[in-house]
mmCIF file of C-alpha atoms and ligand atoms in Angstrom:
data_model
loop_
_atom_site.group_PDB
_atom_site.id
_atom_site.type_symbol
_atom_site.label_atom_id
_atom_site.label_comp_id
_atom_site.label_asym_id
_atom_site.label_seq_id
_atom_site.Cartn_x
_atom_site.Cartn_y
_atom_site.Cartn_z
ATOM 1 C CA MET A 1 14.848 29.717 44.627
ATOM 2 C CA THR A 2 14.038 27.006 47.360
ATOM 3 C CA ASP A 3 16.716 25.193 49.473
ATOM 4 C CA GLU A 4 16.369 22.175 47.431
ATOM 5 C CA MET A 5 16.997 23.965 44.183
ATOM 6 C CA ILE A 6 20.063 25.694 45.552
ATOM 7 C CA LEU A 7 21.469 22.637 47.106
ATOM 8 C CA ARG A 8 20.712 20.761 43.734
ATOM 9 C CA TRP A 9 22.863 23.249 41.730
ATOM 10 C CA LEU A 10 25.650 23.317 44.496
ATOM 11 C CA LYS A 11 25.863 19.660 44.003
ATOM 12 C CA GLU A 12 25.587 19.648 40.095
ATOM 13 C CA ASP A 13 28.718 19.134 38.041
ATOM 14 C CA ASP A 14 27.652 18.429 34.576
ATOM 15 C CA PRO A 15 29.305 21.290 32.788
ATOM 16 C CA GLU A 16 26.315 21.702 30.190
ATOM 17 C CA LYS A 17 23.867 22.101 32.987
ATOM 18 C CA LEU A 18 25.998 24.457 34.707
ATOM 19 C CA LYS A 19 26.142 26.582 31.624
ATOM 20 C CA THR A 20 22.289 26.945 31.837
ATOM 21 C CA LEU A 21 22.715 28.274 35.441
ATOM 22 C CA TYR A 22 25.210 30.867 34.639
ATOM 23 C CA ARG A 23 23.272 31.967 31.570
ATOM 24 C CA GLU A 24 19.970 32.276 33.653
ATOM 25 C CA ALA A 25 22.070 34.300 36.400
ATOM 26 C CA TYR A 26 23.710 36.503 33.710
ATOM 27 C CA GLN A 27 20.148 37.132 32.077
ATOM 28 C CA THR A 28 18.743 38.081 35.607
ATOM 29 C CA LYS A 29 21.729 40.547 36.030
ATOM 30 C CA LEU A 30 20.930 42.227 32.543
ATOM 31 C CA ASN A 31 17.302 42.550 33.722
ATOM 32 C CA ASN A 32 17.901 43.921 36.954
ATOM 33 C CA VAL A 33 21.252 45.866 37.145
ATOM 34 C CA GLY A 34 22.109 46.146 33.515
ATOM 35 C CA ASN A 35 25.297 45.296 31.879
ATOM 36 C CA SER A 36 27.555 47.990 33.484
ATOM 37 C CA VAL A 37 30.491 46.703 35.477
ATOM 38 C CA TYR A 38 31.544 49.213 38.000
ATOM 39 C CA PHE A 39 35.034 49.718 39.131
ATOM 40 C CA ARG A 40 36.124 50.009 42.755
ATOM 41 C CA GLY A 41 39.763 50.869 42.757
ATOM 42 C CA ILE A 42 41.138 49.320 45.702
ATOM 43 C CA VAL A 43 44.034 50.929 47.822
ATOM 44 C CA GLU A 44 45.610 48.217 49.939
ATOM 45 C CA PHE A 45 47.104 50.836 52.205
ATOM 46 C CA SER A 46 48.718 48.860 55.000
ATOM 47 C CA ASN A 47 49.451 45.121 55.787
ATOM 48 C CA ILE A 48 49.810 45.825 59.593
ATOM 49 C CA CYS A 49 47.167 43.745 61.289
ATOM 50 C CA ALA A 50 46.375 43.040 64.955
ATOM 51 C CA LYS A 51 44.441 39.672 64.248
ATOM 52 C CA ASN A 52 45.369 36.247 63.436
ATOM 53 C CA CYS A 53 42.927 34.713 61.245
ATOM 54 C CA ASN A 54 43.956 31.365 60.497
ATOM 55 C CA TYR A 55 43.668 31.415 56.637
ATOM 56 C CA CYS A 56 45.124 34.881 56.077
ATOM 57 C CA GLY A 57 48.822 35.595 54.791
ATOM 58 C CA ILE A 58 49.205 38.971 56.656
ATOM 59 C CA ARG A 59 47.836 37.572 60.010
ATOM 60 C CA ALA A 60 49.951 39.230 62.802
ATOM 61 C CA GLY A 61 51.814 35.945 63.662
ATOM 62 C CA ASN A 62 53.289 35.891 60.249
ATOM 63 C CA VAL A 63 57.054 37.087 60.592
ATOM 64 C CA ASN A 64 57.837 36.624 57.036
ATOM 65 C CA VAL A 65 55.881 39.587 56.107
ATOM 66 C CA HIS A 66 57.502 42.895 55.552
ATOM 67 C CA ARG A 67 55.173 45.298 57.059
ATOM 68 C CA TYR A 68 54.250 48.764 55.267
ATOM 69 C CA GLN A 69 51.850 51.627 55.449
ATOM 70 C CA LEU A 70 51.261 54.063 52.740
ATOM 71 C CA THR A 71 51.576 57.874 53.645
ATOM 72 C CA ARG A 72 48.585 60.118 53.412
ATOM 73 C CA GLU A 73 50.063 61.779 50.262
ATOM 74 C CA GLU A 74 50.534 58.412 48.583
ATOM 75 C CA MET A 75 46.840 57.515 49.293
ATOM 76 C CA VAL A 76 45.306 60.792 48.080
ATOM 77 C CA GLU A 77 47.471 60.479 44.981
ATOM 78 C CA CYS A 78 45.908 57.078 44.370
ATOM 79 C CA ALA A 79 42.468 58.512 44.852
ATOM 80 C CA ILE A 80 43.162 61.361 42.476
ATOM 81 C CA TRP A 81 44.283 58.968 39.829
ATOM 82 C CA ALA A 82 41.179 56.867 40.105
ATOM 83 C CA ASP A 83 39.095 60.053 39.906
ATOM 84 C CA ARG A 84 40.916 61.172 36.737
ATOM 85 C CA GLU A 85 40.522 57.758 35.085
ATOM 86 C CA GLN A 86 36.919 57.895 35.967
ATOM 87 C CA TYR A 87 36.694 55.001 38.226
ATOM 88 C CA GLY A 88 33.798 56.249 40.076
ATOM 89 C CA SER A 89 34.826 55.046 43.417
ATOM 90 C CA ILE A 90 37.387 53.580 45.496
ATOM 91 C CA VAL A 91 37.890 51.015 48.372
ATOM 92 C CA LEU A 92 40.403 51.697 51.178
ATOM 93 C CA GLN A 93 41.463 48.340 52.567
ATOM 94 C CA SER A 94 44.080 47.409 55.233
ATOM 95 C CA GLY A 95 44.859 44.945 58.260
ATOM 96 C CA GLU A 96 42.699 45.433 61.344
ATOM 97 C CA ARG A 97 44.107 48.181 63.819
ATOM 98 C CA TYR A 98 42.230 50.093 66.346
ATOM 99 C CA THR A 99 44.767 52.646 67.837
ATOM 100 C CA ASP A 100 43.809 56.568 67.997
ATOM 101 C CA ASP A 101 46.582 57.116 65.530
ATOM 102 C CA TYR A 102 45.152 54.726 62.970
ATOM 103 C CA VAL A 103 41.642 56.130 63.303
ATOM 104 C CA ASP A 104 42.620 59.640 63.135
ATOM 105 C CA PHE A 105 44.916 58.847 60.108
ATOM 106 C CA VAL A 106 42.099 57.120 58.108
ATOM 107 C CA ASP A 107 39.625 60.020 58.879
ATOM 108 C CA GLU A 108 41.929 62.583 57.755
ATOM 109 C CA VAL A 109 42.618 60.593 54.418
ATOM 110 C CA ILE A 110 38.784 60.257 53.870
ATOM 111 C CA ARG A 111 38.356 63.932 54.280
ATOM 112 C CA GLU A 112 41.226 65.085 52.151
ATOM 113 C CA ILE A 113 40.121 62.706 49.245
ATOM 114 C CA LYS A 114 36.583 64.030 49.507
ATOM 115 C CA ARG A 115 38.072 67.487 49.374
ATOM 116 C CA LYS A 116 40.462 67.018 46.544
ATOM 117 C CA THR A 117 38.146 65.231 44.167
ATOM 118 C CA ASP A 118 35.198 67.841 45.147
ATOM 119 C CA GLY A 119 33.015 64.930 46.551
ATOM 120 C CA ARG A 120 32.917 63.113 43.240
ATOM 121 C CA LEU A 121 34.693 59.947 44.169
ATOM 122 C CA GLY A 122 32.781 57.229 46.020
ATOM 123 C CA MET A 123 34.466 55.636 49.024
ATOM 124 C CA THR A 124 34.110 52.315 50.422
ATOM 125 C CA LEU A 125 36.206 51.280 53.496
ATOM 126 C CA SER A 126 37.294 47.760 54.415
ATOM 127 C CA LEU A 127 38.841 47.944 57.702
ATOM 128 C CA GLY A 128 37.290 45.259 59.816
ATOM 129 C CA GLU A 129 35.775 45.445 63.049
ATOM 130 C CA GLN A 130 35.739 48.917 64.762
ATOM 131 C CA SER A 131 33.728 50.653 67.469
ATOM 132 C CA ASP A 132 30.432 52.213 66.596
ATOM 133 C CA GLU A 133 31.997 55.596 67.286
ATOM 134 C CA THR A 134 34.681 55.043 64.756
ATOM 135 C CA TYR A 135 32.272 53.850 61.996
ATOM 136 C CA ARG A 136 30.155 56.793 62.791
ATOM 137 C CA ARG A 137 33.177 59.189 62.595
ATOM 138 C CA TRP A 138 34.518 57.945 59.186
ATOM 139 C CA PHE A 139 30.861 57.856 57.978
ATOM 140 C CA GLU A 140 30.562 61.596 58.702
ATOM 141 C CA SER A 141 33.659 62.301 57.109
ATOM 142 C CA GLY A 142 32.585 61.006 53.720
ATOM 143 C CA ALA A 143 32.864 57.098 53.715
ATOM 144 C CA HIS A 144 29.454 55.881 52.587
ATOM 145 C CA ARG A 145 30.014 52.204 51.956
ATOM 146 C CA TYR A 146 31.680 49.373 54.112
ATOM 147 C CA LEU A 147 32.795 45.820 53.110
ATOM 148 C CA ILE A 148 32.930 43.448 56.024
ATOM 149 C CA ARG A 149 32.948 39.707 55.294
ATOM 150 C CA ILE A 150 31.106 37.336 57.694
ATOM 151 C CA GLU A 151 33.627 34.770 56.222
ATOM 152 C CA THR A 152 31.069 32.035 56.971
ATOM 153 C CA SER A 153 27.475 32.300 58.472
ATOM 154 C CA SER A 154 28.108 29.081 60.510
ATOM 155 C CA PRO A 155 29.358 30.138 64.029
ATOM 156 C CA GLU A 156 31.007 26.559 64.386
ATOM 157 C CA LEU A 157 32.876 26.910 61.238
ATOM 158 C CA TYR A 158 34.008 30.396 62.020
ATOM 159 C CA SER A 159 35.475 29.358 65.264
ATOM 160 C CA GLN A 160 37.272 26.531 63.508
ATOM 161 C CA ILE A 161 38.936 29.057 61.049
ATOM 162 C CA HIS A 162 39.823 31.533 63.686
ATOM 163 C CA PRO A 163 41.831 31.497 67.060
ATOM 164 C CA ASN A 164 39.708 31.112 70.079
ATOM 165 C CA ASP A 165 39.959 34.619 71.658
ATOM 166 C CA GLU A 166 38.034 37.747 72.263
ATOM 167 C CA ARG A 167 39.454 39.330 69.076
ATOM 168 C CA HIS A 168 37.938 36.619 66.908
ATOM 169 C CA ARG A 169 34.275 36.209 67.636
ATOM 170 C CA TYR A 170 31.522 35.743 65.243
ATOM 171 C CA GLU A 171 29.065 37.810 67.409
ATOM 172 C CA ASN A 172 31.374 40.748 66.951
ATOM 173 C CA ARG A 173 31.597 40.322 63.175
ATOM 174 C CA LEU A 174 27.699 40.080 63.127
ATOM 175 C CA ARG A 175 27.468 43.073 65.259
ATOM 176 C CA ALA A 176 29.778 45.124 63.109
ATOM 177 C CA ILE A 177 27.640 44.434 60.111
ATOM 178 C CA ARG A 178 24.445 45.586 61.842
ATOM 179 C CA SER A 179 25.901 48.773 63.236
ATOM 180 C CA LEU A 180 27.229 49.759 59.796
ATOM 181 C CA ARG A 181 23.892 49.268 58.426
ATOM 182 C CA ASP A 182 21.996 51.264 61.179
ATOM 183 C CA ILE A 183 24.655 54.047 61.027
ATOM 184 C CA GLY A 184 23.627 54.492 57.162
ATOM 185 C CA TYR A 185 26.562 52.843 55.374
ATOM 186 C CA GLN A 186 25.666 50.588 52.220
ATOM 187 C CA ALA A 187 26.715 47.368 53.890
ATOM 188 C CA GLY A 188 28.607 44.590 51.995
ATOM 189 C CA THR A 189 29.589 41.187 53.041
ATOM 190 C CA GLY A 190 30.485 38.044 51.856
ATOM 191 C CA VAL A 191 32.176 34.480 52.511
ATOM 192 C CA MET A 192 34.876 32.493 51.518
ATOM 193 C CA ILE A 193 34.252 29.394 49.351
ATOM 194 C CA GLY A 194 35.755 26.167 49.594
ATOM 195 C CA LEU A 195 36.876 26.473 53.047
ATOM 196 C CA PRO A 196 37.992 23.265 54.792
ATOM 197 C CA GLY A 197 34.970 21.756 56.573
ATOM 198 C CA GLN A 198 32.536 23.802 54.595
ATOM 199 C CA THR A 199 29.389 21.987 53.293
ATOM 200 C CA ASP A 200 27.035 22.924 50.598
ATOM 201 C CA GLU A 201 24.402 23.279 53.387
ATOM 202 C CA HIS A 202 26.803 26.040 54.858
ATOM 203 C CA LEU A 203 26.717 27.621 51.638
ATOM 204 C CA LEU A 204 23.115 27.638 51.241
ATOM 205 C CA ASN A 205 22.772 29.295 54.736
ATOM 206 C CA ASP A 206 25.165 31.702 53.580
ATOM 207 C CA ILE A 207 22.853 32.795 50.714
ATOM 208 C CA ARG A 208 20.038 32.917 53.267
ATOM 209 C CA PHE A 209 22.219 34.889 55.521
ATOM 210 C CA PHE A 210 22.619 37.481 52.860
ATOM 211 C CA GLU A 211 18.892 37.555 52.335
ATOM 212 C CA GLU A 212 18.034 37.904 56.033
ATOM 213 C CA MET A 213 20.695 40.829 56.476
ATOM 214 C CA ASN A 214 19.194 42.631 53.588
ATOM 215 C CA ILE A 215 22.558 43.370 52.190
ATOM 216 C CA ASP A 216 23.244 45.621 49.456
ATOM 217 C CA MET A 217 26.372 44.226 48.035
ATOM 218 C CA ILE A 218 28.431 41.072 48.211
ATOM 219 C CA GLY A 219 32.146 40.281 47.641
ATOM 220 C CA MET A 220 32.932 36.650 47.845
ATOM 221 C CA GLY A 221 35.433 34.428 46.408
ATOM 222 C CA PRO A 222 37.380 31.203 46.576
ATOM 223 C CA TYR A 223 39.508 30.384 50.043
ATOM 224 C CA ILE A 224 43.133 30.119 48.809
ATOM 225 C CA ARG A 225 45.900 28.682 50.702
ATOM 226 C CA HIS A 226 48.693 30.611 51.858
ATOM 227 C CA ALA A 227 51.839 28.942 53.055
ATOM 228 C CA ASP A 228 52.649 30.946 56.330
ATOM 229 C CA THR A 229 49.307 30.038 57.774
ATOM 230 C CA PRO A 230 48.060 27.508 60.251
ATOM 231 C CA MET A 231 45.517 26.356 57.702
ATOM 232 C CA SER A 232 48.294 25.520 55.028
ATOM 233 C CA SER A 233 48.849 22.206 56.820
ATOM 234 C CA ILE A 234 45.463 21.032 55.299
ATOM 235 C CA PRO A 235 46.255 19.217 52.193
ATOM 236 C CA GLU A 236 44.726 19.845 48.878
ATOM 237 C CA ASP A 237 45.384 19.273 45.142
ATOM 238 C CA ASP A 238 44.682 20.751 41.818
ATOM 239 C CA GLU A 239 41.234 18.847 41.420
ATOM 240 C CA LEU A 240 40.157 20.422 44.743
ATOM 241 C CA ARG A 241 41.091 23.756 43.801
ATOM 242 C CA LYS A 242 39.357 23.397 40.341
ATOM 243 C CA ARG A 243 35.973 22.196 42.137
ATOM 244 C CA ARG A 244 36.514 25.166 44.496
ATOM 245 C CA PHE A 245 36.697 27.768 41.721
ATOM 246 C CA GLU A 246 33.464 26.238 40.071
ATOM 247 C CA LYS A 247 31.756 26.404 43.328
ATOM 248 C CA ALA A 248 32.570 29.991 43.640
ATOM 249 C CA LEU A 249 31.022 30.775 40.139
ATOM 250 C CA LYS A 250 27.915 28.774 41.252
ATOM 251 C CA MET A 251 27.635 30.941 44.529
ATOM 252 C CA ILE A 252 27.842 33.916 42.454
ATOM 253 C CA ALA A 253 25.130 32.852 40.079
ATOM 254 C CA LEU A 254 22.734 31.486 42.874
ATOM 255 C CA THR A 255 23.223 34.680 44.868
ATOM 256 C CA ARG A 256 22.185 36.907 41.783
ATOM 257 C CA LEU A 257 19.135 34.508 41.228
ATOM 258 C CA THR A 258 18.133 34.976 44.630
ATOM 259 C CA LEU A 259 19.048 38.553 45.274
ATOM 260 C CA PRO A 260 18.629 40.013 41.634
ATOM 261 C CA ASP A 261 19.072 43.680 42.508
ATOM 262 C CA ILE A 262 22.352 43.797 44.548
ATOM 263 C CA ASN A 263 25.835 44.472 43.659
ATOM 264 C CA ILE A 264 28.150 41.580 43.316
ATOM 265 C CA ALA A 265 31.882 41.688 42.816
ATOM 266 C CA ALA A 266 33.911 39.369 40.871
ATOM 267 C CA THR A 267 36.762 39.103 43.426
ATOM 268 C CA THR A 268 40.421 38.987 42.296
ATOM 269 C CA ALA A 269 40.740 35.659 44.181
ATOM 270 C CA LEU A 270 38.623 34.165 41.323
ATOM 271 C CA GLN A 271 41.635 35.201 39.084
ATOM 272 C CA ALA A 272 44.166 33.790 41.313
ATOM 273 C CA LEU A 273 42.641 30.098 40.380
ATOM 274 C CA HIS A 274 41.888 30.839 36.856
ATOM 275 C CA PRO A 275 43.274 33.351 34.226
ATOM 276 C CA TRP A 276 39.904 34.283 33.189
ATOM 277 C CA GLY A 277 38.322 33.855 36.596
ATOM 278 C CA ARG A 278 37.078 37.426 36.769
ATOM 279 C CA GLU A 279 35.261 37.392 33.320
ATOM 280 C CA ARG A 280 33.757 34.125 34.302
ATOM 281 C CA GLY A 281 32.556 35.776 37.488
ATOM 282 C CA LEU A 282 31.065 38.447 35.559
ATOM 283 C CA ARG A 283 29.281 35.904 33.115
ATOM 284 C CA ALA A 284 27.843 34.205 36.024
ATOM 285 C CA GLY A 285 26.207 37.332 37.388
ATOM 286 C CA ALA A 286 28.711 39.469 39.035
ATOM 287 C CA ASN A 287 28.778 43.346 38.240
ATOM 288 C CA VAL A 288 31.537 44.806 40.232
ATOM 289 C CA ILE A 289 35.518 44.642 39.782
ATOM 290 C CA MET A 290 37.910 45.832 42.175
ATOM 291 C CA PRO A 291 40.910 46.707 40.349
ATOM 292 C CA ASN A 292 44.037 47.015 42.424
ATOM 293 C CA ILE A 293 45.408 50.516 42.322
ATOM 294 C CA THR A 294 47.788 50.219 45.169
ATOM 295 C CA PRO A 295 51.415 51.545 44.188
ATOM 296 C CA ARG A 296 53.086 48.768 42.566
ATOM 297 C CA LYS A 297 56.085 48.748 45.216
ATOM 298 C CA TYR A 298 53.803 47.574 47.975
ATOM 299 C CA ARG A 299 51.702 45.043 46.266
ATOM 300 C CA ALA A 300 53.846 42.038 46.666
ATOM 301 C CA ASP A 301 53.586 42.575 50.666
ATOM 302 C CA TYR A 302 49.920 42.391 50.333
ATOM 303 C CA GLN A 303 49.325 38.789 49.866
ATOM 304 C CA LEU A 304 46.187 37.562 51.904
ATOM 305 C CA TYR A 305 46.586 34.161 49.850
ATOM 306 C CA ALA A 306 49.066 32.689 47.366
ATOM 307 C CA ASP A 307 49.342 33.461 43.490
ATOM 308 C CA LYS A 308 47.659 36.978 43.758
ATOM 309 C CA PRO A 309 47.439 38.111 40.290
ATOM 310 C CA CYS A 310 48.444 41.667 38.904
ATOM 311 C CA ILE A 311 51.171 42.294 41.570
ATOM 312 C CA ASP A 312 53.687 43.236 38.866
ATOM 313 C CA GLU A 313 51.434 45.409 36.759
ATOM 314 C CA ASP A 314 51.253 49.294 36.751
ATOM 315 C CA THR A 315 47.608 50.670 37.375
ATOM 316 C CA ASP A 316 47.631 52.057 33.765
ATOM 317 C CA ALA A 317 48.484 48.663 32.184
ATOM 318 C CA CYS A 318 45.736 47.168 34.491
ATOM 319 C CA LEU A 319 43.135 49.328 33.320
ATOM 320 C CA THR A 320 43.942 48.738 29.501
ATOM 321 C CA CYS A 321 43.716 45.008 30.321
ATOM 322 C CA LEU A 322 40.471 45.177 32.090
ATOM 323 C CA GLU A 323 38.803 47.194 29.368
ATOM 324 C CA LYS A 324 39.667 44.284 26.899
ATOM 325 C CA ARG A 325 38.569 41.612 29.222
ATOM 326 C CA ILE A 326 35.261 43.142 29.950
ATOM 327 C CA GLN A 327 34.579 44.022 26.348
ATOM 328 C CA GLY A 328 35.032 40.389 25.749
ATOM 329 C CA VAL A 329 32.103 39.422 28.269
ATOM 330 C CA GLY A 330 29.915 41.761 26.470
ATOM 331 C CA ASP A 331 29.596 44.240 29.286
ATOM 332 C CA VAL A 332 30.425 47.818 29.489
ATOM 333 C CA ILE A 333 32.349 49.683 32.099
ATOM 334 C CA GLY A 334 30.175 52.105 33.997
ATOM 335 C CA TYR A 335 32.803 54.983 34.088
ATOM 336 C CA GLY A 336 32.550 57.787 36.515
ATOM 337 C CA LYS A 337 29.457 56.370 38.298
ATOM 338 C CA TRP A 338 29.051 55.442 41.852
ATOM 339 C CA GLY A 339 27.240 52.363 40.646
ATOM 340 C CA ASP A 340 25.036 52.041 43.839
ATOM 341 C CA SER A 341 22.848 49.001 43.870
ATOM 342 C CA PRO A 342 19.133 49.220 43.044
ATOM 343 C CA HIS A 343 18.525 47.381 46.123
ATOM 344 C CA TYR A 344 20.024 50.011 48.363
ATOM 345 C CA HIS A 345 17.899 52.850 46.604
ATOM 346 C CA LYS A 346 14.868 50.704 46.921
ATOM 347 C CA ARG A 347 15.714 50.068 50.778
ATOM 348 C CA MET A 348 16.179 53.655 51.435
ATOM 349 C CA GLU A 349 12.684 54.562 49.999
ATOM 350 C CA LYS A 350 10.966 52.207 52.429
HETATM 351 N N1 SAH B 1 41.130 43.135 57.553
HETATM 352 C C1 SAH B 1 40.110 43.456 56.967
HETATM 353 C C2 SAH B 1 40.318 43.595 55.437
HETATM 354 C C3 SAH B 1 41.275 42.866 54.903
HETATM 355 S S1 SAH B 1 41.014 41.061 54.604
HETATM 356 C C4 SAH B 1 39.126 42.195 57.269
HETATM 357 O O1 SAH B 1 39.582 41.223 57.607
HETATM 358 O O2 SAH B 1 37.876 42.323 57.092
HETATM 359 C C5 SAH B 1 39.725 40.953 53.306
HETATM 360 C C6 SAH B 1 39.264 39.653 53.114
HETATM 361 O O3 SAH B 1 40.147 38.882 52.522
HETATM 362 C C7 SAH B 1 38.842 38.968 54.264
HETATM 363 O O4 SAH B 1 37.560 39.107 54.624
HETATM 364 C C8 SAH B 1 38.920 37.368 53.846
HETATM 365 O O5 SAH B 1 37.570 36.993 53.320
HETATM 366 C C9 SAH B 1 39.915 37.480 52.735
HETATM 367 N N2 SAH B 1 40.842 36.631 52.746
HETATM 368 C C10 SAH B 1 41.967 36.531 53.568
HETATM 369 N N3 SAH B 1 42.709 35.534 53.648
HETATM 370 C C11 SAH B 1 42.200 34.763 52.380
HETATM 371 C C12 SAH B 1 42.549 33.507 51.881
HETATM 372 N N4 SAH B 1 43.579 32.697 52.156
HETATM 373 N N5 SAH B 1 41.951 33.271 50.871
HETATM 374 C C13 SAH B 1 40.868 33.839 50.325
HETATM 375 N N6 SAH B 1 40.528 35.174 50.829
HETATM 376 C C14 SAH B 1 41.024 35.462 51.985
HETATM 377 FE FE1 SF4 B 2 43.876 40.662 59.332
HETATM 378 FE FE2 SF4 B 2 41.783 40.878 57.874
HETATM 379 FE FE3 SF4 B 2 43.758 39.160 57.388
HETATM 380 FE FE4 SF4 B 2 42.091 38.615 59.366
HETATM 381 S S1 SF4 B 2 41.737 38.643 57.307
HETATM 382 S S2 SF4 B 2 44.370 38.581 59.639
HETATM 383 S S3 SF4 B 2 41.802 40.858 59.929
HETATM 384 S S4 SF4 B 2 43.850 41.279 57.287
#
């Protein structure tokens, strides 16, 4: 797709025309990655965070959050449940922390999960920026994918949505993505869509960024305001949120059309803006869903953004609900599979 075509679609708001875009992206998905939707059960194991991203509800500066940390046993239990339910793989996500205790803890959990599931369960980490040594250590212990969003590929916009200090530098985020790739992880990145100050040109550059970084997987979703954050003072209304949702769908479709053989997640944030958000994401070309498998009692304390769905549901109830929703789209669940993107395998063969 040329830059002009991508920009034209980003600016398009005729619903009939957009339907043709989503249809084409869905067809491209079928032709390149098939109609299997892969599950990545996400364990949001701690909301303790050393950073202060201006948009995030669990930023260190938010004193209204009750902080928690799952025990090793609880995390292993989640993993065993996911393995039994044929989820194929899980994601371990938390706030960003760098202490030796934290790094050791994650390392032990990775190894124990690998052991207890006989190496069957795929494991993605989403634990932010860490040293190369830490990335390498976790990789050697059994994690093989890592999700770290660039948030926006524009260094200027990045600096507007983060505090201006050493802990929040665009260059460090970029370095992290490169290191992860070099170490051997399947690297995933992504952006928030509809950030205040973000233009269609920024979004076009985001897609070009995914391309240049030769990325294997994408997790992107709409930005959603959280009341206890500095960015909550920026006004918005329902109309703006509606447009933001549509823009996120367009980004999924345009990314699928530009990078046909990668994995793209239909993120939970889509569902926070629309009751059928994730299904619409699948129809626009996404092929991965990250069901929340965090024990219910912790879910309300992990709110990166407002109106997060499914915080009152049990994991078993979530599974039944999701099966029905995915059947409705016409896709099937790729039970028990890691579901690596064809792009990753092609990259490895080179
Ligand atoms: N601490 C790790 C992982 C948890 S945050 C990290 O930052 O990488 C995971 C993602 O949540 C972030 O990358 C960000 O894109 C997203 N996020 C945070 N606040 C958000 C908000 N208000 N709206 C939408 N997405 C948000
Ligand atoms: Fe912490 Fe991640 Fe939220 Fe930033 S986005 S404050 S690093 S949890």
